[in-house]
């Protein structure tokens, strides 16, 4: 099961590469102007180039999927990426530049957010967490690229092959194993520092008990922070079959489970997992219609012809962005 779940990262990376190649990402106004994510395209191209040297097999999988991505998928990737970036930026602005701040990306996969964030915020400490097998690939790819190595100021320990910098760590661990996870986080980060937790398509692959324990323990450890989570939600309206069909398709095609898709099937139920925190949860259709300006929407519409608006709406109504603060 670990291998099947771990491979979902290649889909996420393919989707990002596709959204970049079609011009959805980076968003000039939201990611470049507001968040200062300069060089976004270049760092992804470079990651893909280095990935080819590390594993031809993974590279060709990512490349093939990226080539066949539909406009609705590109919209989804755009919304998910930009909304997390904006929520992160808001928290970092709130903390300011004078205090140390930590970001912990749980189930980070091949996500490269840490590159612009570490460059733009000298007070930031960043930890990427994933299974050992994913971290091992990411570590090799980052080291393989002189550009990314330099941007992240990476050093490698010859004995272990571990790659890190003063402000960036890669933590291999199984997030289903709470003792291992908390030991790792406690060794690298401190409880008193404001901390952002990111879980982008992670909790949906975890069992109810394990994901709740993870949320409670991590949230309990950091005295103040924000949890930014993006996930699918099964849908709670009468007759809504989206979640059930999604679960069946994933099971049939990949033997992949989403154990809580129908448990936390609405924004309200999903938010209830973060009890004790101030939460805002919006489905991604709401994000598109309320947070994306007319100019930006017009830019998106100009990129590819999209006639499946109803399909886009149904799909995006079944994904959410949750921001919890405590
Ligand atoms: N967050 C990244 C993104 O959105 O691009 C990757 C998302 S991918 C769909 C899910 C990621 O969660 C994979 O990298 C997978 O290995 C990781 N993951 C899932 N369950 C995990 C667990 N129990 N422990 C560590 N990592 C896990």
Coordinates of C-alpha atoms and ligand atoms in Angstrom, one line a residue:
X1 CA 0.0 0.0 0.0
X2 CA 2.9 2.4 0.9
X3 CA 4.2 2.1 -2.7
X4 CA 0.8 2.8 -4.3
X5 CA 0.2 5.9 -2.1
X6 CA 3.8 7.1 -2.6
X7 CA 3.3 7.0 -6.4
X8 CA 0.4 9.5 -6.2
X9 CA 3.2 12.1 -6.0
X10 CA 4.1 11.4 -9.6
X11 CA 0.5 12.4 -10.5
X12 CA 0.8 15.6 -8.5
X13 CA 4.1 16.5 -10.1
X14 CA 2.8 15.6 -13.6
X15 CA -0.2 17.9 -13.0
X16 CA 2.1 20.8 -12.0
X17 CA 4.3 20.3 -15.0
X18 CA 1.3 20.3 -17.2
X19 CA -0.1 23.4 -15.6
X20 CA 3.2 25.1 -16.0
X21 CA 3.6 24.1 -19.6
X22 CA 0.2 25.5 -20.5
X23 CA 0.9 28.8 -18.7
X24 CA -1.6 28.4 -15.7
X25 CA 1.4 28.4 -13.3
X26 CA 3.0 30.5 -12.2
X27 CA 0.3 33.1 -11.8
X28 CA 1.9 36.5 -12.7
X29 CA -0.3 38.4 -10.3
X30 CA -0.7 35.9 -7.4
X31 CA 2.5 33.9 -7.3
X32 CA 5.0 36.2 -8.9
X33 CA 3.8 39.7 -7.8
X34 CA 2.3 38.8 -4.5
X35 CA 4.4 35.9 -3.3
X36 CA 7.6 36.7 -5.2
X37 CA 7.9 33.2 -6.6
X38 CA 10.4 34.2 -9.3
X39 CA 12.0 31.4 -11.4
X40 CA 9.1 29.1 -10.8
X41 CA 9.0 27.6 -14.2
X42 CA 12.8 27.2 -14.4
X43 CA 13.1 25.4 -11.1
X44 CA 10.4 22.8 -12.2
X45 CA 12.1 22.3 -15.6
X46 CA 15.4 21.8 -13.7
X47 CA 13.8 19.4 -11.2
X48 CA 12.4 17.3 -14.1
X49 CA 15.8 17.4 -15.9
X50 CA 17.6 16.1 -12.7
X51 CA 14.8 13.5 -12.1
X52 CA 15.6 12.1 -15.5
X53 CA 19.2 11.4 -14.4
X54 CA 18.1 9.9 -11.1
X55 CA 15.3 7.7 -12.5
X56 CA 14.4 7.4 -16.1
X57 CA 11.3 5.4 -15.1
X58 CA 9.8 8.0 -12.8
X59 CA 10.7 10.7 -15.3
X60 CA 9.0 9.0 -18.2
X61 CA 5.8 8.3 -16.1
X62 CA 5.6 12.0 -15.0
X63 CA 6.3 13.2 -18.6
X64 CA 3.7 10.9 -20.1
X65 CA 0.9 11.9 -17.7
X66 CA 1.8 15.6 -18.0
X67 CA 1.3 15.4 -21.8
X68 CA -2.2 14.1 -21.5
X69 CA -3.6 16.4 -18.8
X70 CA -7.0 18.0 -19.6
X71 CA -8.0 21.7 -19.1
X72 CA -10.2 20.9 -16.1
X73 CA -7.2 19.2 -14.4
X74 CA -5.0 22.2 -15.1
X75 CA -7.6 24.5 -13.5
X76 CA -7.6 22.2 -10.5
X77 CA -3.9 22.2 -10.2
X78 CA -3.8 26.0 -10.6
X79 CA -6.4 26.5 -7.9
X80 CA -4.8 24.1 -5.4
X81 CA -1.3 25.5 -5.9
X82 CA -2.2 29.2 -5.8
X83 CA -4.7 29.0 -2.9
X84 CA -2.1 27.2 -0.7
X85 CA 0.6 29.7 -1.7
X86 CA -1.7 32.6 -0.8
X87 CA -2.7 31.1 2.6
X88 CA 1.0 30.5 3.4
X89 CA 1.9 34.0 2.3
X90 CA -0.8 35.5 4.5
X91 CA 0.5 33.6 7.6
X92 CA 4.1 34.6 6.9
X93 CA 3.1 38.3 6.5
X94 CA 1.2 38.0 9.8
X95 CA 4.3 36.7 11.6
X96 CA 6.6 39.3 10.0
X97 CA 10.2 39.0 9.1
X98 CA 11.7 39.6 12.6
X99 CA 10.6 36.4 14.2
X100 CA 11.6 32.9 13.2
X101 CA 8.9 30.9 11.5
X102 CA 8.7 27.2 10.6
X103 CA 7.0 25.4 7.7
X104 CA 6.4 21.7 7.9
X105 CA 5.1 20.1 4.7
X106 CA 3.6 16.7 5.5
X107 CA 3.5 14.3 2.5
X108 CA 5.6 16.8 0.6
X109 CA 6.3 14.6 -2.4
X110 CA 8.1 16.5 -5.1
X111 CA 6.7 19.9 -4.1
X112 CA 9.2 22.7 -4.6
X113 CA 7.6 25.5 -2.6
X114 CA 10.5 25.5 -0.2
X115 CA 12.8 27.0 -2.9
X116 CA 11.2 30.4 -3.3
X117 CA 10.0 30.5 0.3
X118 CA 13.5 30.0 1.8
X119 CA 15.0 32.5 -0.7
X120 CA 12.4 35.1 0.1
X121 CA 12.2 34.7 3.9
X122 CA 15.5 34.6 5.8
X123 CA 13.6 33.9 9.1
X124 CA 12.1 30.7 7.7
X125 CA 13.0 27.1 8.6
X126 CA 11.4 24.5 6.4
X127 CA 11.0 20.7 6.9
X128 CA 9.8 18.4 4.1
X129 CA 8.3 15.1 5.4
X130 CA 7.4 12.0 3.4
X131 CA 8.0 8.2 3.2
X132 CA 11.7 7.2 3.1
X133 CA 11.3 6.1 -0.5
X134 CA 10.0 9.5 -1.6
X135 CA 12.5 11.5 0.4
X136 CA 15.3 9.4 -1.0
X137 CA 14.3 10.3 -4.6
X138 CA 13.8 14.0 -3.7
X139 CA 17.1 14.2 -1.9
X140 CA 18.9 12.7 -4.9
X141 CA 17.2 14.9 -7.4
X142 CA 17.9 18.1 -5.5
X143 CA 21.6 17.1 -5.1
X144 CA 21.8 16.1 -8.8
X145 CA 20.9 19.7 -9.8
X146 CA 23.6 22.3 -9.3
X147 CA 20.9 25.0 -9.7
X148 CA 18.6 23.6 -6.9
X149 CA 21.6 22.7 -4.8
X150 CA 22.8 26.2 -4.8
X151 CA 19.4 27.8 -4.4
X152 CA 18.8 25.7 -1.3
X153 CA 22.4 26.0 -0.1
X154 CA 22.6 22.2 0.3
X155 CA 25.3 20.2 1.9
X156 CA 25.6 16.4 1.8
X157 CA 26.8 14.0 4.5
X158 CA 29.1 11.5 2.7
X159 CA 28.5 8.8 5.2
X160 CA 24.6 8.8 5.0
X161 CA 24.0 10.6 1.7
X162 CA 21.7 12.9 3.7
X163 CA 21.1 16.3 2.1
X164 CA 20.2 19.4 4.1
X165 CA 21.0 23.1 4.8
X166 CA 20.9 25.2 7.9
X167 CA 17.3 26.1 7.2
X168 CA 16.0 23.1 5.1
X169 CA 15.6 19.5 6.3
X170 CA 14.2 16.4 4.6
X171 CA 12.5 14.1 7.2
X172 CA 11.9 10.5 6.1
X173 CA 9.0 9.0 8.1
X174 CA 5.8 7.1 7.9
X175 CA 3.1 9.6 9.1
X176 CA 1.0 6.7 10.2
X177 CA 3.6 6.1 12.8
X178 CA 2.9 8.8 15.3
X179 CA 5.9 8.1 17.6
X180 CA 8.3 8.2 14.7
X181 CA 6.7 11.4 13.3
X182 CA 6.7 13.3 16.6
X183 CA 10.3 12.2 17.4
X184 CA 11.4 13.5 14.0
X185 CA 9.5 16.8 14.3
X186 CA 10.6 17.4 17.9
X187 CA 14.3 16.8 16.9
X188 CA 14.1 19.4 14.1
X189 CA 11.6 22.0 15.2
X190 CA 10.6 23.9 18.3
X191 CA 7.2 24.2 19.9
X192 CA 7.4 27.9 20.6
X193 CA 8.0 29.1 17.1
X194 CA 4.9 30.0 14.9
X195 CA 4.5 27.0 12.5
X196 CA 2.7 26.4 9.3
X197 CA 1.7 22.8 8.6
X198 CA 0.9 22.0 5.0
X199 CA -1.0 18.8 4.1
X200 CA -1.7 18.8 0.3
X201 CA -3.5 15.6 -0.6
X202 CA -2.1 13.7 2.3
X203 CA -4.9 13.2 4.9
X204 CA -7.2 11.6 2.2
X205 CA -4.9 8.6 2.0
X206 CA -4.7 8.0 5.8
X207 CA -7.1 6.0 8.0
X208 CA -9.4 8.0 10.2
X209 CA -7.7 7.2 13.5
X210 CA -4.2 7.8 12.3
X211 CA -5.0 11.0 10.6
X212 CA -6.8 12.3 13.6
X213 CA -3.9 11.4 15.9
X214 CA -1.5 13.1 13.6
X215 CA -3.6 16.3 13.5
X216 CA -4.1 16.3 17.3
X217 CA -0.5 15.6 18.1
X218 CA 1.1 18.0 15.6
X219 CA -1.4 20.8 16.5
X220 CA -0.8 20.1 20.2
X221 CA 3.0 20.3 19.9
X222 CA 3.2 23.7 18.3
X223 CA 1.9 26.5 20.6
X224 CA 0.8 28.7 17.8
X225 CA 0.4 28.0 14.1
X226 CA -1.7 27.4 11.0
X227 CA -2.6 24.2 9.3
X228 CA -3.3 24.5 5.5
X229 CA -4.9 21.4 4.1
X230 CA -6.1 20.6 0.6
X231 CA -8.0 17.4 0.0
X232 CA -11.0 15.9 -1.9
X233 CA -14.3 15.7 -0.1
X234 CA -16.8 13.0 -1.1
X235 CA -19.9 15.3 -1.2
X236 CA -22.9 15.3 1.2
X237 CA -25.8 16.4 -0.9
X238 CA -28.6 13.9 -1.4
X239 CA -27.9 11.9 -4.5
X240 CA -24.3 13.1 -4.8
X241 CA -22.3 10.1 -6.0
X242 CA -19.0 11.9 -6.8
X243 CA -17.1 10.5 -3.8
X244 CA -18.4 6.9 -4.1
X245 CA -17.5 6.8 -7.8
X246 CA -14.1 8.3 -7.1
X247 CA -13.4 5.7 -4.4
X248 CA -14.5 2.9 -6.7
X249 CA -12.4 4.1 -9.6
X250 CA -9.3 4.5 -7.5
X251 CA -9.8 1.1 -6.0
X252 CA -10.4 -0.6 -9.4
X253 CA -7.7 1.2 -11.4
X254 CA -4.9 1.3 -8.7
X255 CA -6.0 -0.5 -5.6
X256 CA -5.8 2.9 -3.9
X257 CA -7.9 3.7 -0.9
X258 CA -9.3 7.0 0.3
X259 CA -10.6 5.9 3.7
X260 CA -12.2 9.1 4.9
X261 CA -13.5 10.6 1.7
X262 CA -17.1 9.8 2.7
X263 CA -16.5 10.4 6.4
X264 CA -15.4 14.0 6.1
X265 CA -17.5 14.5 3.0
X266 CA -18.3 18.2 3.4
X267 CA -16.3 21.4 4.3
X268 CA -18.0 21.4 7.8
X269 CA -17.2 17.8 8.6
X270 CA -13.6 18.2 7.3
X271 CA -13.1 21.3 9.5
X272 CA -14.4 19.4 12.5
X273 CA -11.2 17.4 12.6
X274 CA -9.3 20.6 13.6
X275 CA -11.3 21.2 16.8
X276 CA -10.0 23.9 19.1
X277 CA -8.7 25.9 16.2
X278 CA -10.3 28.8 14.2
X279 CA -11.1 27.3 10.9
X280 CA -12.1 28.5 7.4
X281 CA -12.9 25.8 4.9
X282 CA -14.0 26.6 1.3
X283 CA -14.6 24.3 -1.6
X284 CA -12.4 25.1 -4.6
X285 CA -15.3 26.3 -6.7
X286 CA -15.9 29.0 -4.0
X287 CA -12.2 29.8 -4.1
X288 CA -12.3 30.2 -7.9
X289 CA -15.4 32.4 -7.8
X290 CA -14.6 34.5 -4.8
X291 CA -10.8 34.8 -4.6
X292 CA -9.7 34.9 -8.3
X293 CA -10.0 38.3 -9.9
X294 CA -11.8 38.9 -13.2
X295 CA -8.5 39.7 -14.9
X296 CA -6.9 36.5 -13.6
X297 CA -10.0 34.5 -14.7
X298 CA -9.8 36.0 -18.1
X299 CA -6.1 35.1 -18.3
X300 CA -6.9 31.5 -17.4
X301 CA -9.7 31.4 -20.0
X302 CA -7.2 32.5 -22.7
X303 CA -4.9 29.6 -22.1
X304 CA -7.0 26.7 -23.3
X305 CA -10.5 26.2 -24.6
X306 CA -12.7 25.0 -21.7
X307 CA -16.2 24.1 -22.6
X308 CA -16.8 21.8 -19.6
X309 CA -17.7 24.5 -17.1
X310 CA -20.3 22.3 -15.4
X311 CA -17.7 19.5 -15.1
X312 CA -15.2 21.9 -13.6
X313 CA -17.8 23.1 -11.1
X314 CA -18.7 19.6 -10.0
X315 CA -15.1 18.6 -9.7
X316 CA -14.0 21.7 -7.7
X317 CA -17.0 21.5 -5.4
X318 CA -15.5 18.2 -4.3
X319 CA -12.1 19.6 -3.2
X320 CA -11.5 22.0 -0.4
X321 CA -8.9 24.3 1.2
X322 CA -8.9 24.4 4.9
X323 CA -7.0 26.9 7.0
X324 CA -6.9 26.3 10.7
X325 CA -5.3 28.7 13.1
X326 CA -4.5 28.2 16.8
Ligands
LIG1 N1 1.9 17.2 -1.3 C1 2.5 16.8 -2.5 C2 1.8 17.6 -3.6 O1 0.6 18.0 -3.4 O2 2.4 17.8 -4.7 C3 2.4 15.3 -2.8 C4 1.0 14.8 -2.8 S1 0.8 13.1 -3.2 C5 -0.8 13.1 -3.8 C6 0.7 12.4 -1.6 C7 2.0 12.4 -0.8 O3 1.8 12.0 0.5 C8 3.0 11.3 -1.4 O4 4.2 11.9 -1.6 C9 3.0 10.3 -0.4 O5 4.2 9.5 -0.3 C10 2.7 11.0 0.9 N2 2.2 10.2 2.0 C11 1.0 9.6 2.0 N3 0.9 8.9 3.1 C12 2.0 9.0 3.8 C13 2.5 8.5 5.1 N4 1.8 7.7 5.8 N5 3.7 8.9 5.5 C14 4.5 9.7 4.7 N6 4.1 10.2 3.5 C15 2.9 9.9 3.1

